[in-house]
Amino acid sequence: MRAQMVSAAGLCLGLAVCGSPVAAPPPPIATEHLEVTHLPAMNAHWAFLFDYAENSEIDARVFVYDADHFRQLGQIDAGYYPGFAISPDKKMSAVATTYWSRGWHGTRADVLELTDNSTLAQTREIVLPSRRMQGPPTAFDISYSPDQRFLFVADLTPAASLTVVDLNKGAPVADIDTDGCVLVIPSGPRRVSSLCESGRLLSINVGEDGHETSRSLSAQFFNVDRDPIFVQGIPTGNQVRFISFLGDVYTVTFGAGEPRFDAPWPLVSAAERGKWRPGANQFAFQPHLARLYVPMHVGREGSHKEPGSEIWVFDTDRHVRVARWVVDRKRYGGVIAVQASQDADPVLYAVTENSSVLMMDPRSGQIRHVEPKVGQTVWYVWTP
Amino acid sequence: MKRSRLDGWFEKSTRSLAQRTSRRGFIGALGQALTGAALLPLLPIDRSGLAAAAEPPAAKHDDPLACDYWKYCAIDGFLCSCCGGSSASCPPGTTPSPITWIGTCHNPLDGRDYMVSYNDCCGKTSCGSCFCNRNEGEKPMYRLSRNNDVNWCMANDNPNYHCSVSVILGVAEK
């Protein structure tokens, strides 16, 4: 072999000598200058992919992803068991998290970190009391008031409470006991609500100083013993949709008065009930299409966290199922979370148990792109 | 003997937590979410673990290193058996969570239901081995006494979650 190579080289040299023009070498590669990439302007097809980093839980992060160009734009670090929220004006991302002075031990510090979504640079830190709820991601671990004056943080020690952070002052200003009710669901200009074991909704009004001015407890709207609702409610405008373990949809509407509860409607037929069940960390609603997306599986009592083998699609105006999309579990894994962009030309995201992210056409279910393994354990998706 | 040791441990841990916690809602949450052996007779017994009896008979249920071990019927996390501990003991250098939640698992090997305490072992970062997520009788976090999503290391001096155990507290009376 070596002899053949030498021979071929000699032939080439011979040809050149015989008069063939020698190709000019290409110009050198231009000098590079190290710089920091500038983010493009945010659009509705950005996705904030929440990686819980389950195998190294002090190292959660949120990947910022562009679903138009199928590329990662950057990262927001998120620490330990974080809560996450995008501000109502979309300009900021908020992370409530916990650090220790020596990595995994030492002095504990709970902090609220605010990141500028135009640069992904952290611009502000507010120290929190060390009682933050450490749980799975939901839309209600932390939440902004609609005018962004306050940010609410769910606490659990295991006594349940909430911390009110005044973003103008840059400091926590109130600690409000929630009587065992959990999470912080924004429900008015100066109101936040929590889910209670009694199947009721506790709503707390706060004043301009962030302190409680009044509270009210709704009538029971679900039954935790018969059919509990997932805490992963879907907030859209002034409504939140909750899915129950057996597959009923509970819609709560917030207004000036007390919350209004629509009559629940079923995702399953009588024959399917108890067999086909919802199961996921996240469900999705697309307001322009009036479509609800729910990962479903054939299950039993206790299977409510099993990944979906199918995504079922519902018309939320007519309360009917309009599609069943079978997921290739062997190829992608079962679906553990779905999210939809909120624009008129939307993208549907489906996160699988393999931490793959599928980008789908929310009208047809066609897969447009697959990110096969994102980070460690992506469990939730936020969209601006 | 084992029960007595657990009793003392729970009681001490619960008292210690109570002394560190003076919040108004503590008693309400604690009474449901925990706890000490003295409180055990007051706890409702979740018999939904009976669903395990419907699993295929070929399932073994008796390997503490496997997620289908009968005691793990509602465990959510890394099995301490794979992390240097056992199904009922924390790995060296970690600290048991003083608070937890209590469920019922059916043992198909002897036909009995057992009350089990799902404790987390704390103080080191996540073990990362043998992740297991079973949820028989598990409820969302608004029913904290039946929830396995929250970090039950939350009240430890070092609340880093490492792994989970399932400790038999006794036979569940029918």
Short mmCIF file of C-alpha atoms in Angstrom, two decimals, chain A residues 126-319:
data_model
loop_
_atom_site.label_atom_id
_atom_site.label_comp_id
_atom_site.label_asym_id
_atom_site.label_seq_id
_atom_site.Cartn_x
_atom_site.Cartn_y
_atom_site.Cartn_z
CA ILE A 126 -32.73 39.46 45.90
CA VAL A 127 -32.08 37.38 49.00
CA LEU A 128 -35.07 35.30 50.11
CA PRO A 129 -35.92 33.72 53.45
CA SER A 130 -34.68 30.12 53.54
CA ARG A 131 -38.04 28.45 53.34
CA ARG A 132 -38.65 28.14 49.62
CA MET A 133 -40.72 25.20 48.45
CA GLN A 134 -38.44 22.62 46.86
CA GLY A 135 -40.53 20.60 44.50
CA PRO A 136 -41.10 19.76 40.89
CA PRO A 137 -41.49 22.51 38.32
CA THR A 138 -44.96 23.97 37.90
CA ALA A 139 -46.22 27.27 36.56
CA PHE A 140 -46.94 28.30 40.14
CA ASP A 141 -43.76 27.74 42.13
CA ILE A 142 -43.15 31.45 41.74
CA SER A 143 -45.28 34.02 39.93
CA TYR A 144 -45.41 37.69 39.07
CA SER A 145 -48.24 40.05 39.80
CA PRO A 146 -49.61 41.24 36.42
CA ASP A 147 -47.94 44.65 36.76
CA GLN A 148 -44.62 43.09 37.85
CA ARG A 149 -44.58 45.07 41.04
CA PHE A 150 -44.57 41.92 43.18
CA LEU A 151 -43.26 38.42 42.81
CA PHE A 152 -44.74 35.64 44.91
CA VAL A 153 -42.68 32.67 46.09
CA ALA A 154 -44.28 29.44 47.36
CA ASP A 155 -42.79 28.30 50.66
CA LEU A 156 -42.87 24.92 52.39
CA THR A 157 -41.03 23.99 55.57
CA PRO A 158 -43.40 21.84 55.71
CA ALA A 159 -45.63 24.66 56.91
CA ALA A 160 -47.05 26.26 53.79
CA SER A 161 -46.80 29.99 53.23
CA LEU A 162 -45.84 32.47 50.55
CA THR A 163 -43.27 35.21 50.41
CA VAL A 164 -44.14 38.50 48.75
CA VAL A 165 -41.16 40.16 47.07
CA ASP A 166 -41.48 43.85 46.24
CA LEU A 167 -39.53 44.23 43.00
CA ASN A 168 -39.45 48.01 43.34
CA LYS A 169 -37.76 47.76 46.71
CA GLY A 170 -35.77 44.69 45.78
CA ALA A 171 -36.65 42.89 48.98
CA PRO A 172 -39.13 40.48 50.52
CA VAL A 173 -41.82 42.48 52.27
CA ALA A 174 -44.33 39.94 53.57
CA ASP A 175 -44.62 36.37 54.73
CA ILE A 176 -48.20 35.13 54.44
CA ASP A 177 -49.40 31.90 56.01
CA THR A 178 -51.54 29.91 53.57
CA ASP A 179 -53.14 27.49 56.03
CA GLY A 180 -51.65 24.43 54.37
CA CYS A 181 -52.59 25.50 50.84
CA VAL A 182 -49.78 25.39 48.31
CA LEU A 183 -48.37 27.19 45.27
CA VAL A 184 -48.83 30.77 44.08
CA ILE A 185 -51.34 31.19 41.26
CA PRO A 186 -51.67 34.81 40.11
CA SER A 187 -55.38 35.58 40.18
CA GLY A 188 -55.73 39.35 40.05
CA PRO A 189 -53.84 42.63 40.08
CA ARG A 190 -53.08 42.23 43.78
CA ARG A 191 -54.26 38.70 44.40
CA VAL A 192 -52.65 35.28 44.55
CA SER A 193 -54.33 31.90 45.02
CA SER A 194 -53.26 28.53 46.37
CA LEU A 195 -54.59 24.97 46.06
CA CYS A 196 -55.93 23.39 49.24
CA GLU A 197 -56.28 19.80 50.34
CA SER A 198 -59.99 20.43 50.85
CA GLY A 199 -60.38 20.86 47.09
CA ARG A 200 -60.83 24.61 47.48
CA LEU A 201 -58.91 27.60 46.29
CA LEU A 202 -57.53 30.05 48.83
CA SER A 203 -57.26 33.58 47.44
CA ILE A 204 -55.26 36.26 49.22
CA ASN A 205 -55.42 39.96 48.43
CA VAL A 206 -52.41 42.10 49.19
CA GLY A 207 -52.10 45.84 49.49
CA GLU A 208 -49.59 48.24 48.00
CA ASP A 209 -47.19 47.30 50.76
CA GLY A 210 -47.41 43.62 49.84
CA HIS A 211 -49.10 42.65 53.08
CA GLU A 212 -52.32 40.68 53.22
CA THR A 213 -55.49 42.74 53.27
CA SER A 214 -58.06 39.96 53.00
CA ARG A 215 -58.54 36.36 52.04
CA SER A 216 -61.33 34.10 50.87
CA LEU A 217 -61.82 30.39 50.45
CA SER A 218 -63.78 29.11 47.48
CA ALA A 219 -66.29 26.33 47.46
CA GLN A 220 -64.87 22.88 46.88
CA PHE A 221 -64.26 22.37 43.16
CA PHE A 222 -62.46 19.01 43.12
CA ASN A 223 -62.23 16.00 45.38
CA VAL A 224 -58.75 14.87 46.34
CA ASP A 225 -59.94 11.44 47.45
CA ARG A 226 -62.04 10.61 44.43
CA ASP A 227 -60.09 12.30 41.68
CA PRO A 228 -57.33 14.78 42.51
CA ILE A 229 -56.17 17.39 40.02
CA PHE A 230 -52.57 17.69 38.87
CA VAL A 231 -50.89 20.78 40.29
CA GLN A 232 -49.48 21.42 36.82
CA GLY A 233 -52.31 23.72 35.81
CA ILE A 234 -52.21 25.55 32.49
CA PRO A 235 -52.41 29.34 32.91
CA THR A 236 -53.82 31.26 29.96
CA GLY A 237 -54.87 34.88 30.35
CA ASN A 238 -57.22 35.05 33.30
CA GLN A 239 -57.92 31.32 33.27
CA VAL A 240 -56.21 28.22 34.58
CA ARG A 241 -57.09 24.74 33.37
CA PHE A 242 -56.43 21.80 35.65
CA ILE A 243 -56.50 18.13 34.60
CA SER A 244 -57.57 15.43 37.03
CA PHE A 245 -56.00 12.01 37.44
CA LEU A 246 -59.02 10.31 35.86
CA GLY A 247 -59.22 12.81 33.03
CA ASP A 248 -61.59 15.66 33.80
CA VAL A 249 -60.83 19.28 32.92
CA TYR A 250 -61.46 21.93 35.57
CA THR A 251 -61.40 25.52 34.32
CA VAL A 252 -61.01 28.38 36.77
CA THR A 253 -61.64 31.96 35.64
CA PHE A 254 -60.32 34.89 37.62
CA GLY A 255 -61.94 38.30 37.57
CA ALA A 256 -62.73 41.17 39.85
CA GLY A 257 -64.87 39.01 42.11
CA GLU A 258 -64.44 35.53 43.41
CA PRO A 259 -62.97 32.85 41.10
CA ARG A 260 -65.48 31.15 38.82
CA PHE A 261 -65.38 27.38 38.29
CA ASP A 262 -66.84 25.89 35.12
CA ALA A 263 -68.45 22.49 35.27
CA PRO A 264 -65.70 19.92 34.62
CA TRP A 265 -65.73 18.10 31.31
CA PRO A 266 -64.19 14.72 30.51
CA LEU A 267 -61.22 13.82 28.33
CA VAL A 268 -62.30 10.19 28.24
CA SER A 269 -65.47 8.31 27.44
CA ALA A 270 -67.21 6.23 30.04
CA ALA A 271 -65.60 3.15 28.53
CA GLU A 272 -62.13 4.71 28.60
CA ARG A 273 -62.41 6.12 32.10
CA GLY A 274 -59.93 4.52 34.49
CA LYS A 275 -58.13 2.80 31.64
CA TRP A 276 -56.83 5.68 29.57
CA ARG A 277 -55.37 8.26 31.91
CA PRO A 278 -53.49 11.54 31.68
CA GLY A 279 -49.98 11.48 33.03
CA ALA A 280 -47.26 14.07 32.75
CA ASN A 281 -45.40 16.96 34.30
CA GLN A 282 -47.12 19.41 32.00
CA PHE A 283 -50.18 19.80 29.79
CA ALA A 284 -50.70 22.42 27.09
CA PHE A 285 -53.36 24.76 25.77
CA GLN A 286 -53.18 26.74 22.52
CA PRO A 287 -55.64 29.65 22.61
CA HIS A 288 -55.69 30.46 18.87
CA LEU A 289 -56.50 26.88 17.96
CA ALA A 290 -58.62 26.30 21.08
CA ARG A 291 -56.80 23.03 21.51
CA LEU A 292 -55.80 21.17 24.66
CA TYR A 293 -52.93 18.67 24.45
CA VAL A 294 -52.69 15.86 26.98
CA PRO A 295 -50.18 12.97 27.18
CA MET A 296 -52.24 9.82 27.77
CA HIS A 297 -51.40 6.24 28.71
CA VAL A 298 -53.18 3.03 29.57
CA GLY A 299 -52.83 2.95 33.33
CA ARG A 300 -54.27 2.27 36.74
CA GLU A 301 -54.35 3.88 40.17
CA GLY A 302 -50.86 5.23 40.81
CA SER A 303 -49.87 5.56 37.15
CA HIS A 304 -50.37 9.33 37.02
CA LYS A 305 -46.68 10.02 36.38
CA GLU A 306 -46.27 7.48 33.61
CA PRO A 307 -45.22 8.95 30.27
CA GLY A 308 -47.80 9.27 27.56
CA SER A 309 -47.84 6.73 24.78
CA GLU A 310 -50.16 9.07 22.89
CA ILE A 311 -50.95 12.77 22.81
CA TRP A 312 -54.68 13.41 22.76
CA VAL A 313 -55.96 16.66 21.30
CA PHE A 314 -59.19 18.30 22.41
CA ASP A 315 -61.33 21.12 21.09
CA THR A 316 -61.87 23.23 24.18
CA ASP A 317 -64.88 25.03 22.71
CA ARG A 318 -66.80 21.87 21.93
CA HIS A 319 -65.21 19.66 24.61
#
